[in-house]
Amino acid sequence: MDVYVEEIGIDGAFVFTPRKHGDERGIFFELFKSTTVRDVVGSAFRTAQVNCSVSKAGALRGIHFADVPPGQAKFVTCLTGAVFDVVVDLRCGSPTFGQWRSVVLDDSSRRCVYLAEGLGHGFMALQDDSAVTYLCSSEYDPDREHTVYPYDPQLSIEWPADLDPCLSSRDLSAPTLTEARRSGLLPAHPAAAAGPRRPAG
């Protein structure tokens, strides 16, 4: 296998580090291979949309998630620059509900993060012009997309403190985890993988 795979402590989230092949021309590596992802996550990853964002240092995007079903699994990497990437378990009933894990994605390690449907995702750019690409399993639908406040004290995400954060108005006004749960926005576990979304009790 031309990739090293790590579990990061949240069911449905993995880090893929590709093996790089280099010579005098530069490097080559497999950024994404459907059979490898299928073997690791247990199901095929259907790419319905590919997004790319370019961010200045301190730009914070997230925590974003989509209604389940259909949900939106993502395969995320940083093509240039570096980002502090975060996965949050938003699935009500999950053993790790409300927990988060982070990994630095950059143009040196070439790490990629896979996150399953129902997991929240966000990142802070560590350098100017950091370009992040996302392979998404479903197309963007603004009526089914949501966000949780990334500085929610209940989550206590340890965002880099040496940067001046820059957030969209949508992310700044996002509900807390508790508010999102009370309003029925969050997916249920194991319904995040299969079955209808239902409000938390």
PDB file of C-alpha atoms in Angstrom:
ATOM      1  CA  MET A   1       0.000   0.000   0.000  1.00  0.00           C
ATOM      2  CA  ASP A   2       1.334   3.412  -0.981  1.00  0.00           C
ATOM      3  CA  VAL A   3      -0.268   5.125   1.987  1.00  0.00           C
ATOM      4  CA  TYR A   4      -0.037   4.989   5.783  1.00  0.00           C
ATOM      5  CA  VAL A   5      -3.424   5.081   7.530  1.00  0.00           C
ATOM      6  CA  GLU A   6      -4.061   6.186  11.106  1.00  0.00           C
ATOM      7  CA  GLU A   7      -7.200   6.174  13.225  1.00  0.00           C
ATOM      8  CA  ILE A   8      -7.546   9.363  15.267  1.00  0.00           C
ATOM      9  CA  GLY A   9      -9.915   8.277  18.034  1.00  0.00           C
ATOM     10  CA  ILE A  10     -13.269   9.172  16.456  1.00  0.00           C
ATOM     11  CA  ASP A  11     -15.179   6.441  14.638  1.00  0.00           C
ATOM     12  CA  GLY A  12     -15.325   7.274  10.937  1.00  0.00           C
ATOM     13  CA  ALA A  13     -12.286   9.582  10.860  1.00  0.00           C
ATOM     14  CA  PHE A  14      -8.901   8.603   9.425  1.00  0.00           C
ATOM     15  CA  VAL A  15      -5.640  10.247   8.414  1.00  0.00           C
ATOM     16  CA  PHE A  16      -4.033   9.093   5.167  1.00  0.00           C
ATOM     17  CA  THR A  17      -0.347   9.886   4.620  1.00  0.00           C
ATOM     18  CA  PRO A  18       0.774   9.009   1.083  1.00  0.00           C
ATOM     19  CA  ARG A  19       4.203   7.694   0.239  1.00  0.00           C
ATOM     20  CA  LYS A  20       6.051  10.229  -1.885  1.00  0.00           C
ATOM     21  CA  HIS A  21       8.222   9.198  -4.823  1.00  0.00           C
ATOM     22  CA  GLY A  22      10.873  11.747  -5.703  1.00  0.00           C
ATOM     23  CA  ASP A  23      13.614  12.328  -8.228  1.00  0.00           C
ATOM     24  CA  GLU A  24      15.324  15.305  -9.861  1.00  0.00           C
ATOM     25  CA  ARG A  25      11.987  16.389 -11.369  1.00  0.00           C
ATOM     26  CA  GLY A  26      10.175  16.660  -8.023  1.00  0.00           C
ATOM     27  CA  ILE A  27       7.743  14.292  -6.315  1.00  0.00           C
ATOM     28  CA  PHE A  28       4.773  12.094  -7.188  1.00  0.00           C
ATOM     29  CA  PHE A  29       2.203  10.573  -4.846  1.00  0.00           C
ATOM     30  CA  GLU A  30      -1.281   9.098  -4.916  1.00  0.00           C
ATOM     31  CA  LEU A  31      -3.550  11.741  -3.412  1.00  0.00           C
ATOM     32  CA  PHE A  32      -6.698   9.593  -3.488  1.00  0.00           C
ATOM     33  CA  LYS A  33      -7.349   5.965  -4.435  1.00  0.00           C
ATOM     34  CA  SER A  34     -10.928   4.726  -4.227  1.00  0.00           C
ATOM     35  CA  THR A  35     -10.061   1.107  -3.470  1.00  0.00           C
ATOM     36  CA  THR A  36      -7.771   2.113  -0.604  1.00  0.00           C
ATOM     37  CA  VAL A  37     -10.412   4.344   0.954  1.00  0.00           C
ATOM     38  CA  ARG A  38     -13.063   1.655   0.474  1.00  0.00           C
ATOM     39  CA  ASP A  39     -10.879  -0.948   2.194  1.00  0.00           C
ATOM     40  CA  VAL A  40     -10.220   1.380   5.141  1.00  0.00           C
ATOM     41  CA  VAL A  41     -13.685   2.849   5.730  1.00  0.00           C
ATOM     42  CA  GLY A  42     -15.701  -0.201   4.680  1.00  0.00           C
ATOM     43  CA  SER A  43     -17.711   1.422   1.900  1.00  0.00           C
ATOM     44  CA  ALA A  44     -17.126   3.087  -1.446  1.00  0.00           C
ATOM     45  CA  PHE A  45     -16.497   6.831  -1.505  1.00  0.00           C
ATOM     46  CA  ARG A  46     -18.519   8.446  -4.276  1.00  0.00           C
ATOM     47  CA  THR A  47     -17.110  11.815  -5.305  1.00  0.00           C
ATOM     48  CA  ALA A  48     -20.033  14.085  -6.184  1.00  0.00           C
ATOM     49  CA  GLN A  49     -18.283  17.455  -5.846  1.00  0.00           C
ATOM     50  CA  VAL A  50     -14.734  18.774  -5.417  1.00  0.00           C
ATOM     51  CA  ASN A  51     -14.213  22.097  -3.618  1.00  0.00           C
ATOM     52  CA  CYS A  52     -11.145  24.246  -3.118  1.00  0.00           C
ATOM     53  CA  SER A  53     -10.651  27.136  -0.700  1.00  0.00           C
ATOM     54  CA  VAL A  54      -7.678  29.496  -0.499  1.00  0.00           C
ATOM     55  CA  SER A  55      -7.291  31.222   2.867  1.00  0.00           C
ATOM     56  CA  LYS A  56      -5.107  33.811   4.535  1.00  0.00           C
ATOM     57  CA  ALA A  57      -3.349  33.006   7.800  1.00  0.00           C
ATOM     58  CA  GLY A  58      -5.868  32.996  10.646  1.00  0.00           C
ATOM     59  CA  ALA A  59      -8.888  32.285   8.456  1.00  0.00           C
ATOM     60  CA  LEU A  60     -11.136  29.848  10.302  1.00  0.00           C
ATOM     61  CA  ARG A  61     -13.752  27.836   8.423  1.00  0.00           C
ATOM     62  CA  GLY A  62     -16.162  25.645  10.381  1.00  0.00           C
ATOM     63  CA  ILE A  63     -17.409  23.742  12.182  1.00  0.00           C
ATOM     64  CA  HIS A  64     -19.506  22.588   9.189  1.00  0.00           C
ATOM     65  CA  PHE A  65     -21.723  19.539   8.680  1.00  0.00           C
ATOM     66  CA  ALA A  66     -24.662  18.403   6.553  1.00  0.00           C
ATOM     67  CA  ASP A  67     -28.022  16.790   7.307  1.00  0.00           C
ATOM     68  CA  VAL A  68     -28.025  12.990   7.485  1.00  0.00           C
ATOM     69  CA  PRO A  69     -29.245  11.506   5.232  1.00  0.00           C
ATOM     70  CA  PRO A  70     -27.640  11.939   2.827  1.00  0.00           C
ATOM     71  CA  GLY A  71     -24.831  13.555   4.800  1.00  0.00           C
ATOM     72  CA  GLN A  72     -21.531  14.519   3.271  1.00  0.00           C
ATOM     73  CA  ALA A  73     -18.373  12.491   3.762  1.00  0.00           C
ATOM     74  CA  LYS A  74     -15.197  14.399   2.944  1.00  0.00           C
ATOM     75  CA  PHE A  75     -11.631  13.644   1.903  1.00  0.00           C
ATOM     76  CA  VAL A  76      -9.592  16.751   2.711  1.00  0.00           C
ATOM     77  CA  THR A  77      -6.017  17.804   1.993  1.00  0.00           C
ATOM     78  CA  CYS A  78      -3.914  20.963   1.841  1.00  0.00           C
ATOM     79  CA  LEU A  79      -2.254  21.485  -1.533  1.00  0.00           C
ATOM     80  CA  THR A  80      -0.245  24.580  -0.606  1.00  0.00           C
ATOM     81  CA  GLY A  81       0.511  26.139   2.772  1.00  0.00           C
ATOM     82  CA  ALA A  82      -0.656  24.587   6.034  1.00  0.00           C
ATOM     83  CA  VAL A  83      -3.843  24.307   8.076  1.00  0.00           C
ATOM     84  CA  PHE A  84      -4.846  23.172  11.557  1.00  0.00           C
ATOM     85  CA  ASP A  85      -7.585  20.711  10.603  1.00  0.00           C
ATOM     86  CA  VAL A  86     -10.282  19.630  13.073  1.00  0.00           C
ATOM     87  CA  VAL A  87     -12.819  16.789  13.120  1.00  0.00           C
ATOM     88  CA  VAL A  88     -15.673  17.016  15.657  1.00  0.00           C
ATOM     89  CA  ASP A  89     -18.083  14.201  16.536  1.00  0.00           C
ATOM     90  CA  LEU A  90     -21.552  15.772  16.285  1.00  0.00           C
ATOM     91  CA  ARG A  91     -23.481  12.482  16.289  1.00  0.00           C
ATOM     92  CA  CYS A  92     -25.877  12.304  19.215  1.00  0.00           C
ATOM     93  CA  GLY A  93     -25.423   9.024  21.060  1.00  0.00           C
ATOM     94  CA  SER A  94     -21.862   8.477  19.861  1.00  0.00           C
ATOM     95  CA  PRO A  95     -19.365   7.426  22.549  1.00  0.00           C
ATOM     96  CA  THR A  96     -17.182  10.358  21.473  1.00  0.00           C
ATOM     97  CA  PHE A  97     -19.997  12.914  21.039  1.00  0.00           C
ATOM     98  CA  GLY A  98     -18.645  16.451  21.429  1.00  0.00           C
ATOM     99  CA  GLN A  99     -15.019  15.351  21.195  1.00  0.00           C
ATOM    100  CA  TRP A 100     -12.581  16.675  18.622  1.00  0.00           C
ATOM    101  CA  ARG A 101      -9.290  15.650  17.073  1.00  0.00           C
ATOM    102  CA  SER A 102      -6.829  17.738  15.090  1.00  0.00           C
ATOM    103  CA  VAL A 103      -4.091  17.167  12.550  1.00  0.00           C
ATOM    104  CA  VAL A 104      -1.869  19.592  10.649  1.00  0.00           C
ATOM    105  CA  LEU A 105      -2.336  19.252   6.899  1.00  0.00           C
ATOM    106  CA  ASP A 106       0.414  20.838   4.813  1.00  0.00           C
ATOM    107  CA  ASP A 107       2.280  20.757   1.525  1.00  0.00           C
ATOM    108  CA  SER A 108       5.155  18.839   3.127  1.00  0.00           C
ATOM    109  CA  SER A 109       3.562  15.802   4.775  1.00  0.00           C
ATOM    110  CA  ARG A 110       0.735  15.654   2.190  1.00  0.00           C
ATOM    111  CA  ARG A 111      -1.581  14.156   4.816  1.00  0.00           C
ATOM    112  CA  CYS A 112      -5.266  13.791   4.026  1.00  0.00           C
ATOM    113  CA  VAL A 113      -8.222  13.476   6.399  1.00  0.00           C
ATOM    114  CA  TYR A 114     -11.277  11.350   5.734  1.00  0.00           C
ATOM    115  CA  LEU A 115     -14.408  12.051   7.763  1.00  0.00           C
ATOM    116  CA  ALA A 116     -17.670  10.165   7.541  1.00  0.00           C
ATOM    117  CA  GLU A 117     -21.184  11.544   7.273  1.00  0.00           C
ATOM    118  CA  GLY A 118     -22.337  13.185  10.499  1.00  0.00           C
ATOM    119  CA  LEU A 119     -18.919  14.410  11.580  1.00  0.00           C
ATOM    120  CA  GLY A 120     -18.185  18.128  11.746  1.00  0.00           C
ATOM    121  CA  HIS A 121     -15.188  19.676  10.021  1.00  0.00           C
ATOM    122  CA  GLY A 122     -13.262  22.908  10.284  1.00  0.00           C
ATOM    123  CA  PHE A 123      -9.786  24.329   9.943  1.00  0.00           C
ATOM    124  CA  MET A 124      -7.649  27.385  10.597  1.00  0.00           C
ATOM    125  CA  ALA A 125      -5.105  28.437   7.982  1.00  0.00           C
ATOM    126  CA  LEU A 126      -1.591  28.642   9.413  1.00  0.00           C
ATOM    127  CA  GLN A 127      -0.082  30.409   6.394  1.00  0.00           C
ATOM    128  CA  ASP A 128      -1.264  32.881   3.787  1.00  0.00           C
ATOM    129  CA  ASP A 129      -2.599  31.381   0.556  1.00  0.00           C
ATOM    130  CA  SER A 130      -3.240  27.983   2.123  1.00  0.00           C
ATOM    131  CA  ALA A 131      -5.201  25.998  -0.458  1.00  0.00           C
ATOM    132  CA  VAL A 132      -7.444  23.202   0.826  1.00  0.00           C
ATOM    133  CA  THR A 133      -9.277  20.801  -1.441  1.00  0.00           C
ATOM    134  CA  TYR A 134     -12.271  18.692  -0.400  1.00  0.00           C
ATOM    135  CA  LEU A 135     -13.621  15.651  -2.183  1.00  0.00           C
ATOM    136  CA  CYS A 136     -17.294  15.473  -1.143  1.00  0.00           C
ATOM    137  CA  SER A 137     -19.650  12.495  -1.335  1.00  0.00           C
ATOM    138  CA  SER A 138     -22.695  14.699  -1.996  1.00  0.00           C
ATOM    139  CA  GLU A 139     -23.263  18.038  -3.667  1.00  0.00           C
ATOM    140  CA  TYR A 140     -23.584  21.246  -1.705  1.00  0.00           C
ATOM    141  CA  ASP A 141     -27.160  22.036  -0.665  1.00  0.00           C
ATOM    142  CA  PRO A 142     -27.482  25.259   1.356  1.00  0.00           C
ATOM    143  CA  ASP A 143     -30.758  24.085   2.891  1.00  0.00           C
ATOM    144  CA  ARG A 144     -29.051  21.030   4.404  1.00  0.00           C
ATOM    145  CA  GLU A 145     -25.763  22.637   5.480  1.00  0.00           C
ATOM    146  CA  HIS A 146     -25.166  23.742   9.069  1.00  0.00           C
ATOM    147  CA  THR A 147     -22.429  25.046  11.319  1.00  0.00           C
ATOM    148  CA  VAL A 148     -21.562  24.912  15.010  1.00  0.00           C
ATOM    149  CA  TYR A 149     -19.752  27.786  16.725  1.00  0.00           C
ATOM    150  CA  PRO A 150     -16.048  26.884  16.588  1.00  0.00           C
ATOM    151  CA  TYR A 151     -15.235  28.677  19.862  1.00  0.00           C
ATOM    152  CA  ASP A 152     -17.995  26.943  21.829  1.00  0.00           C
ATOM    153  CA  PRO A 153     -16.589  26.434  25.364  1.00  0.00           C
ATOM    154  CA  GLN A 154     -18.249  23.012  25.503  1.00  0.00           C
ATOM    155  CA  LEU A 155     -16.102  21.875  22.594  1.00  0.00           C
ATOM    156  CA  SER A 156     -12.977  23.659  23.901  1.00  0.00           C
ATOM    157  CA  ILE A 157     -11.140  23.298  20.615  1.00  0.00           C
ATOM    158  CA  GLU A 158      -7.552  24.447  21.103  1.00  0.00           C
ATOM    159  CA  TRP A 159      -7.254  26.623  18.011  1.00  0.00           C
ATOM    160  CA  PRO A 160      -3.796  28.137  17.370  1.00  0.00           C
ATOM    161  CA  ALA A 161      -3.457  31.123  19.689  1.00  0.00           C
ATOM    162  CA  ASP A 162      -0.738  32.965  17.785  1.00  0.00           C
ATOM    163  CA  LEU A 163      -2.984  33.987  14.880  1.00  0.00           C
ATOM    164  CA  ASP A 164      -5.702  36.604  14.566  1.00  0.00           C
ATOM    165  CA  PRO A 165      -8.820  34.574  13.725  1.00  0.00           C
ATOM    166  CA  CYS A 166     -10.990  35.628  10.799  1.00  0.00           C
ATOM    167  CA  LEU A 167     -14.451  34.042  10.569  1.00  0.00           C
ATOM    168  CA  SER A 168     -17.456  34.466   8.302  1.00  0.00           C
ATOM    169  CA  SER A 169     -20.555  36.104   9.768  1.00  0.00           C
ATOM    170  CA  ARG A 170     -22.315  32.741   9.458  1.00  0.00           C
ATOM    171  CA  ASP A 171     -19.723  30.944  11.566  1.00  0.00           C
ATOM    172  CA  LEU A 172     -19.578  33.781  14.103  1.00  0.00           C
ATOM    173  CA  SER A 173     -23.325  33.566  14.681  1.00  0.00           C
ATOM    174  CA  ALA A 174     -23.505  29.767  14.616  1.00  0.00           C
ATOM    175  CA  PRO A 175     -25.307  27.928  17.424  1.00  0.00           C
ATOM    176  CA  THR A 176     -23.389  26.202  20.175  1.00  0.00           C
ATOM    177  CA  LEU A 177     -23.346  22.420  20.342  1.00  0.00           C
ATOM    178  CA  THR A 178     -26.087  22.459  22.985  1.00  0.00           C
ATOM    179  CA  GLU A 179     -28.246  24.850  20.960  1.00  0.00           C
ATOM    180  CA  ALA A 180     -27.809  22.785  17.792  1.00  0.00           C
ATOM    181  CA  ARG A 181     -28.751  19.626  19.676  1.00  0.00           C
ATOM    182  CA  ARG A 182     -31.851  21.182  21.228  1.00  0.00           C
ATOM    183  CA  SER A 183     -33.039  22.428  17.840  1.00  0.00           C
ATOM    184  CA  GLY A 184     -32.681  18.965  16.281  1.00  0.00           C
ATOM    185  CA  LEU A 185     -29.941  19.934  13.828  1.00  0.00           C
ATOM    186  CA  LEU A 186     -27.461  17.256  14.856  1.00  0.00           C
ATOM    187  CA  PRO A 187     -27.436  13.767  13.331  1.00  0.00           C
ATOM    188  CA  ALA A 188     -28.033  10.706  15.468  1.00  0.00           C
ATOM    189  CA  HIS A 189     -25.637   7.832  15.907  1.00  0.00           C
ATOM    190  CA  PRO A 190     -25.695   5.329  14.195  1.00  0.00           C
ATOM    191  CA  ALA A 191     -28.121   7.155  11.871  1.00  0.00           C
ATOM    192  CA  ALA A 192     -25.157   9.195  10.687  1.00  0.00           C
ATOM    193  CA  ALA A 193     -24.141   6.142   8.670  1.00  0.00           C
ATOM    194  CA  ALA A 194     -27.616   4.853   7.759  1.00  0.00           C
ATOM    195  CA  GLY A 195     -31.164   5.797   8.482  1.00  0.00           C
ATOM    196  CA  PRO A 196     -33.136   9.010   8.947  1.00  0.00           C
ATOM    197  CA  ARG A 197     -32.023  12.039  10.877  1.00  0.00           C
ATOM    198  CA  ARG A 198     -34.029  12.533  14.052  1.00  0.00           C
ATOM    199  CA  PRO A 199     -34.027  15.313  16.618  1.00  0.00           C
ATOM    200  CA  ALA A 200     -32.163  14.639  19.857  1.00  0.00           C
ATOM    201  CA  GLY A 201     -34.285  14.178  22.916  1.00  0.00           C
TER     202      GLY A 201
END
